[in-house]
CSV table of C-alpha atoms in Angstrom, one decimal:
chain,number,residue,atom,x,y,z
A,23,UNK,CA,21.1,66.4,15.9
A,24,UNK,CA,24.6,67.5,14.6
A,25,UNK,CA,23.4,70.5,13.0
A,26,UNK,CA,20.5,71.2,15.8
A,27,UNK,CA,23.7,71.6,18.2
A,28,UNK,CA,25.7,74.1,15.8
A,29,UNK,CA,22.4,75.9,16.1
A,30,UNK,CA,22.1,76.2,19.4
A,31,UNK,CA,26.0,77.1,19.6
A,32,UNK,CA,26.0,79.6,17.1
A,33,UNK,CA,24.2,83.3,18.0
A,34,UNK,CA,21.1,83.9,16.5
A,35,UNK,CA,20.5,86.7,14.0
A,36,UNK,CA,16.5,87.4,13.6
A,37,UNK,CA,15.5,88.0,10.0
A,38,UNK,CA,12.2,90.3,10.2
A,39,UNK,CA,9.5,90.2,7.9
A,40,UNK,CA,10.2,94.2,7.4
A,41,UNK,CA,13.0,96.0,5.7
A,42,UNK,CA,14.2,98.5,8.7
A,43,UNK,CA,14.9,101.1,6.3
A,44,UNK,CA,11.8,101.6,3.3
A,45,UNK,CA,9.2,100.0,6.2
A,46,UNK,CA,8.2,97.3,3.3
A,47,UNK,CA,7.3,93.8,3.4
A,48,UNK,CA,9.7,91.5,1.8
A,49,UNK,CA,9.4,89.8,-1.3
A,50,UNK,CA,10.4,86.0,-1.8
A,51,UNK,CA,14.2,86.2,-3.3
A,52,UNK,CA,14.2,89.9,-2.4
A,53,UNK,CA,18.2,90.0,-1.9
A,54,UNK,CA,18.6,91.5,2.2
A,55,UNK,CA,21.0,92.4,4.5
A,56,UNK,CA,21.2,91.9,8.4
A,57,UNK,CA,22.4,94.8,10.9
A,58,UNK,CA,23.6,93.6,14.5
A,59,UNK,CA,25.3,95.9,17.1
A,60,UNK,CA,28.6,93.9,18.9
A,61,UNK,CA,30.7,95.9,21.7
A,62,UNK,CA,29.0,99.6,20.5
A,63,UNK,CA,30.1,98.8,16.4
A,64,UNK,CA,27.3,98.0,14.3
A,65,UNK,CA,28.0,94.9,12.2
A,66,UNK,CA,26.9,94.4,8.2
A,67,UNK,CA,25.8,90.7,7.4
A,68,UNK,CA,25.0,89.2,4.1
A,69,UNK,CA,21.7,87.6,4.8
A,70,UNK,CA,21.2,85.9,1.4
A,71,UNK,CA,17.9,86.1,0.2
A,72,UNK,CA,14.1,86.3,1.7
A,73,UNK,CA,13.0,82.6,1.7
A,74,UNK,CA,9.3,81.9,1.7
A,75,UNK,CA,9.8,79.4,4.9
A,76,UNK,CA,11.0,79.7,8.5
A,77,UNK,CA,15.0,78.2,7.0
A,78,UNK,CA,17.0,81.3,6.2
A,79,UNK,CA,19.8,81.7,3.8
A,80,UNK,CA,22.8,80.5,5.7
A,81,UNK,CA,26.0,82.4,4.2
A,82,UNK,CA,28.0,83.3,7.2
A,83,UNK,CA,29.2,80.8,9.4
A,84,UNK,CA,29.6,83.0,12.2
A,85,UNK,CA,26.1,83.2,13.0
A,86,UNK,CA,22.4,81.5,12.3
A,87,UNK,CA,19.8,83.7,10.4
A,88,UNK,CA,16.3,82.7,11.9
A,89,UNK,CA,12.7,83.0,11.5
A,90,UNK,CA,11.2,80.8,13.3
A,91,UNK,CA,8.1,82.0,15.5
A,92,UNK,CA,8.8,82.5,19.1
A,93,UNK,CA,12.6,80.5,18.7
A,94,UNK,CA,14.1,80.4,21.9
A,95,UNK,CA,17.2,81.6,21.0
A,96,UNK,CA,16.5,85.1,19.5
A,97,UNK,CA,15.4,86.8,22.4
A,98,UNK,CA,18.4,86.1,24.1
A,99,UNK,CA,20.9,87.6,21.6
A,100,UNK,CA,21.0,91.2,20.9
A,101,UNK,CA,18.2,92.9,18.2
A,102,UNK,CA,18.8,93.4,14.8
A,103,UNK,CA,17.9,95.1,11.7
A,104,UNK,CA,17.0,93.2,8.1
A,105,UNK,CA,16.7,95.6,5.6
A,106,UNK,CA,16.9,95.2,1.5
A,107,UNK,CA,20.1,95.4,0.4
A,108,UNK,CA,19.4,97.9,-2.6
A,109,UNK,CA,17.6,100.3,0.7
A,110,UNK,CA,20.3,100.2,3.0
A,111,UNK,CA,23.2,100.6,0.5
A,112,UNK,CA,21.1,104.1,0.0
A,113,UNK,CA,20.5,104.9,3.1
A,114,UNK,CA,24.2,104.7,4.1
A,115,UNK,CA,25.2,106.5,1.0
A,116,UNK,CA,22.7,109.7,2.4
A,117,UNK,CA,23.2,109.3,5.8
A,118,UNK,CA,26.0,111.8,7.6
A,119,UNK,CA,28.4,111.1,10.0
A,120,UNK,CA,26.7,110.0,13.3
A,121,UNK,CA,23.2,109.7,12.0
A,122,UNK,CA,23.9,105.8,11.8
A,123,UNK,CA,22.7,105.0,15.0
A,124,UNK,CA,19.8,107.2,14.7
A,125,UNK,CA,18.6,104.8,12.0
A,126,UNK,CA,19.5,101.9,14.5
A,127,UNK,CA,17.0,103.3,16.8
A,128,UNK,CA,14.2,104.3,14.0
A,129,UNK,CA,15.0,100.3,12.8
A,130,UNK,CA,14.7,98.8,15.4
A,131,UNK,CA,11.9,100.4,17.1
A,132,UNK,CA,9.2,99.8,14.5
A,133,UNK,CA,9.2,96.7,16.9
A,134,UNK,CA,6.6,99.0,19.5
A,135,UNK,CA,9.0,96.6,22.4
A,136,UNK,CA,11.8,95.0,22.3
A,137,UNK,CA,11.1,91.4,20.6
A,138,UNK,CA,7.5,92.1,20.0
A,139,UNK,CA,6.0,89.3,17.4
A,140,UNK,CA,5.2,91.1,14.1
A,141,UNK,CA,2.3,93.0,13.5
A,142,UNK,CA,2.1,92.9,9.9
A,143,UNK,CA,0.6,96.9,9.4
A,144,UNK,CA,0.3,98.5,6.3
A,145,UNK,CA,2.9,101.1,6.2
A,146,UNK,CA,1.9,104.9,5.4
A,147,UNK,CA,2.6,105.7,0.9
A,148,UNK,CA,4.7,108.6,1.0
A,149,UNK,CA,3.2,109.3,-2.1
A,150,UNK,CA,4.9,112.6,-2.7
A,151,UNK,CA,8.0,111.8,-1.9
A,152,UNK,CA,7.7,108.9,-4.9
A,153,UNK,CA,6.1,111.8,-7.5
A,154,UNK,CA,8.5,114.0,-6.8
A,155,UNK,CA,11.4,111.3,-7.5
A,156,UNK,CA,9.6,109.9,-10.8
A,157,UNK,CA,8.9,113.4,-11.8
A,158,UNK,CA,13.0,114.0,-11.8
A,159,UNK,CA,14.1,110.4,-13.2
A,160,UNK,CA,11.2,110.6,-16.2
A,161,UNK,CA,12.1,114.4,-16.8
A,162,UNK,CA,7.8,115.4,-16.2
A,163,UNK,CA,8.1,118.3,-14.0
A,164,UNK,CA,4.1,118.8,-14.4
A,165,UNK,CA,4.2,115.5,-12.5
A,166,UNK,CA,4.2,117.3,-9.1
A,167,UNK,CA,1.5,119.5,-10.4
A,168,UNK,CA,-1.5,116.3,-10.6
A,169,UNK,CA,-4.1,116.9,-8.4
A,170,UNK,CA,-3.8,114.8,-4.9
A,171,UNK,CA,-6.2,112.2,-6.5
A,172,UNK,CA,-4.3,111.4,-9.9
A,173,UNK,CA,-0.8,111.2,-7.8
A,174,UNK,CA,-2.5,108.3,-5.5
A,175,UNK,CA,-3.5,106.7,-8.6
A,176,UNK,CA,-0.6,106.7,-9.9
A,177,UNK,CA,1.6,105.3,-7.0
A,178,UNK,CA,-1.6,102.5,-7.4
A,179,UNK,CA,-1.2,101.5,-10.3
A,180,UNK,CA,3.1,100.9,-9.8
A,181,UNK,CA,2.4,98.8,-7.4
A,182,UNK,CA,3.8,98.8,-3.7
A,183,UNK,CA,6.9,96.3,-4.8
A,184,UNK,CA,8.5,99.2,-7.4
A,185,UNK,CA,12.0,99.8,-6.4
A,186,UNK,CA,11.1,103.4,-6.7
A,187,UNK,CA,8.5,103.0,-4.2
A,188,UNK,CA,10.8,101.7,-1.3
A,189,UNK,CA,13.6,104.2,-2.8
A,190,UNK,CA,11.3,107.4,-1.7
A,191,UNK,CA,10.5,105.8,1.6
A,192,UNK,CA,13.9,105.0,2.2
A,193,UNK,CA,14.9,108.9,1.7
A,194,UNK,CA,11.8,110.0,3.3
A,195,UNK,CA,13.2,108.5,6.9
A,196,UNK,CA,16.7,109.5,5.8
A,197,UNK,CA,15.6,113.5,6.2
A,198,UNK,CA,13.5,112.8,9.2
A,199,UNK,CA,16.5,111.4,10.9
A,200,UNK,CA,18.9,114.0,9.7
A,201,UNK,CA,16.8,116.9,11.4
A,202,UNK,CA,16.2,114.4,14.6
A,203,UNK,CA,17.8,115.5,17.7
A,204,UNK,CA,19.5,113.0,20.5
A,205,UNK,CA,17.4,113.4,23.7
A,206,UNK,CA,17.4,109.7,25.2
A,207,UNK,CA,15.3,109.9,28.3
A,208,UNK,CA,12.8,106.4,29.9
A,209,UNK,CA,9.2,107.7,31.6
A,210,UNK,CA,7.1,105.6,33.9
A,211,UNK,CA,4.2,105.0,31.3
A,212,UNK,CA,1.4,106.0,34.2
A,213,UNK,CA,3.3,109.4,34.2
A,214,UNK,CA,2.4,110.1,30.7
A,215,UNK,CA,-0.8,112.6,29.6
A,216,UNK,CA,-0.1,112.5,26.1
A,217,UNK,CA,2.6,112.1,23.7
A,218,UNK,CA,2.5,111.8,19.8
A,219,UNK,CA,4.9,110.4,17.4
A,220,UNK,CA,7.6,114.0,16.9
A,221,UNK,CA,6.7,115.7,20.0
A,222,UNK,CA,7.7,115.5,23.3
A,223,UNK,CA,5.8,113.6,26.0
A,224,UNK,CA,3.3,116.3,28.2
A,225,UNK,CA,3.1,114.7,31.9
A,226,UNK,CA,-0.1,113.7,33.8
A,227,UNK,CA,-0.9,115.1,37.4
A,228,UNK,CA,-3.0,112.5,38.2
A,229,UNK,CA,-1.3,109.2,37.1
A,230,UNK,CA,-3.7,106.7,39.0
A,231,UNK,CA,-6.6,107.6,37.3
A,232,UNK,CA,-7.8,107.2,33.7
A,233,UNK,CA,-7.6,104.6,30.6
A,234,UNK,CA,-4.3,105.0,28.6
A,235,UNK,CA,-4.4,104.4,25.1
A,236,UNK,CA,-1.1,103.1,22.9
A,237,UNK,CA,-1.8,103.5,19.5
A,238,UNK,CA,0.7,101.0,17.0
A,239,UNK,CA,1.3,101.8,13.4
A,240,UNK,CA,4.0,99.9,10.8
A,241,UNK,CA,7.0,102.2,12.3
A,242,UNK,CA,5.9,101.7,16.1
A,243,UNK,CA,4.5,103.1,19.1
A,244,UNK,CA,3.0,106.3,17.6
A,245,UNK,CA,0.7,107.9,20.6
A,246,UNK,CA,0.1,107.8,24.1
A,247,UNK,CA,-3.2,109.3,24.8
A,248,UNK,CA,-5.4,109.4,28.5
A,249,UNK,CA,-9.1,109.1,29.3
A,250,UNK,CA,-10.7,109.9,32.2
A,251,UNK,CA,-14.4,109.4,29.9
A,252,UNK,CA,-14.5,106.6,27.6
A,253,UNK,CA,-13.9,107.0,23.7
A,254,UNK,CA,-17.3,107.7,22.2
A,255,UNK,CA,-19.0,104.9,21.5
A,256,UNK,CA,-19.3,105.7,17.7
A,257,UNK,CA,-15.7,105.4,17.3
A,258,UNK,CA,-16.4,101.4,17.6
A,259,UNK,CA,-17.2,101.5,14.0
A,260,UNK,CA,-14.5,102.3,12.7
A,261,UNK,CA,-11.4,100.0,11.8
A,262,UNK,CA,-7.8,99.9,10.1
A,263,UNK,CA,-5.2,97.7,9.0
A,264,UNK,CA,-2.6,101.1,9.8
A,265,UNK,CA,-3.1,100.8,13.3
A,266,UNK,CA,-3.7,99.0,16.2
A,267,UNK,CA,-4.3,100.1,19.7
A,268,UNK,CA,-4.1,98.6,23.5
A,269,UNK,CA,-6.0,99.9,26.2
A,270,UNK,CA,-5.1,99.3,29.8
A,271,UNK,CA,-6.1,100.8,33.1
A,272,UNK,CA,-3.3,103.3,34.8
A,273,UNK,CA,-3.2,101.5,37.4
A,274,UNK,CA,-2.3,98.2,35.5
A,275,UNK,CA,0.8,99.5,33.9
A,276,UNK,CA,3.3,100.6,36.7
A,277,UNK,CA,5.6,98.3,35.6
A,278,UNK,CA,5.9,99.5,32.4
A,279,UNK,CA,8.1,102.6,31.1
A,280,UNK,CA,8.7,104.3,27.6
A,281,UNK,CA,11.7,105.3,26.0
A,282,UNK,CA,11.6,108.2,23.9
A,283,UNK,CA,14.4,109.0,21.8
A,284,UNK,CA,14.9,111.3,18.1
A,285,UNK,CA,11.1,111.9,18.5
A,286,UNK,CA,10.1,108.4,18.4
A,287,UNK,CA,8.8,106.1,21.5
A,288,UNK,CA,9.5,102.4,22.5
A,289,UNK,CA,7.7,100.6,25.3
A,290,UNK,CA,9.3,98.1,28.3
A,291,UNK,CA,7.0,96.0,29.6
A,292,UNK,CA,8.2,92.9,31.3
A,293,UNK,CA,5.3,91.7,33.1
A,294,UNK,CA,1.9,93.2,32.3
A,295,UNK,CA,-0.3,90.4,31.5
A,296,UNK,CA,-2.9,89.8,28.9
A,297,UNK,CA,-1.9,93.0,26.5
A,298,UNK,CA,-5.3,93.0,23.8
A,299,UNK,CA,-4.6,94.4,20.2
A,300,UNK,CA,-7.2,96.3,18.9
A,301,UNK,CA,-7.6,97.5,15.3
A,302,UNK,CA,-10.3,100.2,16.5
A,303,UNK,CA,-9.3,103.7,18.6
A,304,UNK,CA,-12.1,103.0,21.0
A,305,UNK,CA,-12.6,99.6,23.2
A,306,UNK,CA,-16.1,98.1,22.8
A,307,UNK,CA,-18.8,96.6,25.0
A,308,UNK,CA,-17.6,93.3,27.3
A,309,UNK,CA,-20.6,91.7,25.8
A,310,UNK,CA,-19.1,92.5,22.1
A,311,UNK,CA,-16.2,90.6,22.5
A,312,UNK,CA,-15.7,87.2,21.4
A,313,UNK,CA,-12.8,85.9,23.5
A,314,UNK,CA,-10.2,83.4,21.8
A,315,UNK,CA,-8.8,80.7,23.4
A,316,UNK,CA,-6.5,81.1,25.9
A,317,UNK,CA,-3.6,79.4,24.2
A,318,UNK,CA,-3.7,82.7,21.7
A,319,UNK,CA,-0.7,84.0,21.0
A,320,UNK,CA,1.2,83.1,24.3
A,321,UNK,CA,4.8,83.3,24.1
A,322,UNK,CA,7.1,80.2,25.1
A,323,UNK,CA,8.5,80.7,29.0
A,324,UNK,CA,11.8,81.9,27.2
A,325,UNK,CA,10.2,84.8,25.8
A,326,UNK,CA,8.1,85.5,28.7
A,327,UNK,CA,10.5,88.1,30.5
A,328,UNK,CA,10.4,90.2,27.1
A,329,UNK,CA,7.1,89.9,25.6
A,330,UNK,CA,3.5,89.6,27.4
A,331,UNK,CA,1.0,87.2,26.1
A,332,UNK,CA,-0.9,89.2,23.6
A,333,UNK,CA,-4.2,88.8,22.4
A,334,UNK,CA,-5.9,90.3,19.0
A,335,UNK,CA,-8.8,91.2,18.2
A,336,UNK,CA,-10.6,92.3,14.7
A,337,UNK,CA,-13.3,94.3,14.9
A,338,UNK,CA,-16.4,93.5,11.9
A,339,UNK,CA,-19.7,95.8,11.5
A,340,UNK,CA,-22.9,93.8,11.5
A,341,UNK,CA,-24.2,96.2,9.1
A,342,UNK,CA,-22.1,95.1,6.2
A,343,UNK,CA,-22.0,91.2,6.8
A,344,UNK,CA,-24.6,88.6,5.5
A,345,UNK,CA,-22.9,85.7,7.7
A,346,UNK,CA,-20.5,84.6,10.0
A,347,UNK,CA,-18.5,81.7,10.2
A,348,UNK,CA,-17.2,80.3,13.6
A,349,UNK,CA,-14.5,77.1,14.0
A,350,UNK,CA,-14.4,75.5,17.1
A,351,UNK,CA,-12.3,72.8,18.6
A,352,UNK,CA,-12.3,70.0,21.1
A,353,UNK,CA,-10.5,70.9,24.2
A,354,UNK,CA,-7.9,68.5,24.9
């Protein structure tokens, strides 16, 4: 009870899943560091190590680092950033005067909203980013020269958890921030014709028609895309563990708005109900779906003002399975 009270007393620092700078997963022991903002000052924590379980490394006493799923206390303090230590100790070396924040914002918006539950996307391999760094560090200048082929081979067979690896990511969104311009502006989401990740948002002249499409990757909202005809059909078939996308009406989104600053995009939306993941870029039949329960993935009433109750689907084709498993259980 004693230490459930300091708890509750102490703010909450949530440690994510993702390093905020390379866009990796962590590792167990991997050695991490917190970012917080307090009164417009960004603040450095020592977050210990990645833990295998929900109880963080505690080293400050000024604060509790938490993973627990949907915690009440962590949407009520301000975001944060967990990043490897080793990443953001290079990012802050590269980074110029002013371009901190920028990275606050490229951080913290790999969330798609602002709390959104993790997502767990595989993140893009900036695979020639990494050959050109191993190509300088080993002294092989013929390196860069592989065909496209033998370079993804390569960056295979290191393995995704090679320092190297999450070095060149690290850099790779250190130059895309340096060239990123300032241009903070919030749309209505039904004003929106089009936008892609980089580019600015084009604006629709008819914003009560149509289906809009978000499409999610590992560093965020990445698209915005409107129908008036649905996706073609054979689009169905095909599925990703890079993306997800929801699909919603125009006229069932006037309550939520987009952000769009330094080329990326970040969605508000504090009460559109029933958001469904998709990992396929078109929506399929009604009588396709296999609806879960509707307990799935509901958020906690503290969470509810922040983040909708969400459900995912995964798409299979028929054509390459030779059975199906189902659970069920007793209601009540």
């Amino acid at each position: 009870m004693f230490i459930q009270k300091i708890a509750m007393s102490l703010p909450h620092i949530h440690i994510h899943h993702q390093c905020g700078a390379c866009g990796m997963s962590f590792q167990v022991d991997a050695k991490i560091t917190a970012l917080t903002y307090r009164n417009d000052a960004c603040i450095t924590l020592d977050a210990g190590v990645f833990t295998d379980h929900c109880h963080c490394d505690q080293p400050n006493r000024n604060y509790i680092f938490c993973r627990f799923p949907n915690c009440s206390q962590c949407p009520l303090t301000s975001e944060s950033i967990t990043c490897h230590t080793d990443c953001f100790n290079l990012v802050k070396e590269l980074l110029t005067d002013g371009a901190l924040r920028r990275f606050w914002v490229a951080a913290t918006w790999r969330n798609p909203w602002p709390h959104s539950p993790p997502l767990l996307l595989t993140s893009e391999d900036p695979v020639d980013d990494f050959i050109r760094m191993a190509s300088n560090i080993c002294q092989l200048p013929r390196l860069i020269t592989l065909p496209n082929e033998i370079k993804a081979m390569v960056v295979q067979l290191c393995g995704p958890n090679l320092s190297l690896w999450r070095y060149a990511s690290s850099i790779k969104l250190v130059k895309e921030l340096e060239l990123a311009q300032n241009s903070s502006i919030i749309l209505p989401l039904v004003e929106i014709e089009s936008w892609h990740r980089g580019t600015q948002p084009r604006l629709s002249n008819d914003r009560h028609r149509g289906v809009i499409r978000l499409t999610i990757d590992a560093r965020g909202l990445k698209a915005i895309c409107r129908f008036f005809n649905p996706p073609e059909s054979g689009a169905f078939s095909t599925h990703s563990s890079r993306f997800l996308y929801i699909f919603r009406q125009a006229t069932q989104v006037y309550s939520a708005k987009v952000q769009f600053n330094i080329g990326l995009g970040r969605l508000s939306i504090p009460d559109v109900p029933n958001l469904q993941l998709w990992d396929s870029p078109a929506p399929p039949l009604r009588r396709s779906v296999i609806q879960p329960p509707r307990q799935s993935f509901q958020t906690p009433p503290q969470q509810s003002f922040q983040t909708p109750h969400l459900k995912r689907f995964t798409t299979i084709s028929l054509k390459q399975c030779h059975g199906l498993t189902f659970l069920s259980q007793a209601a009540g």
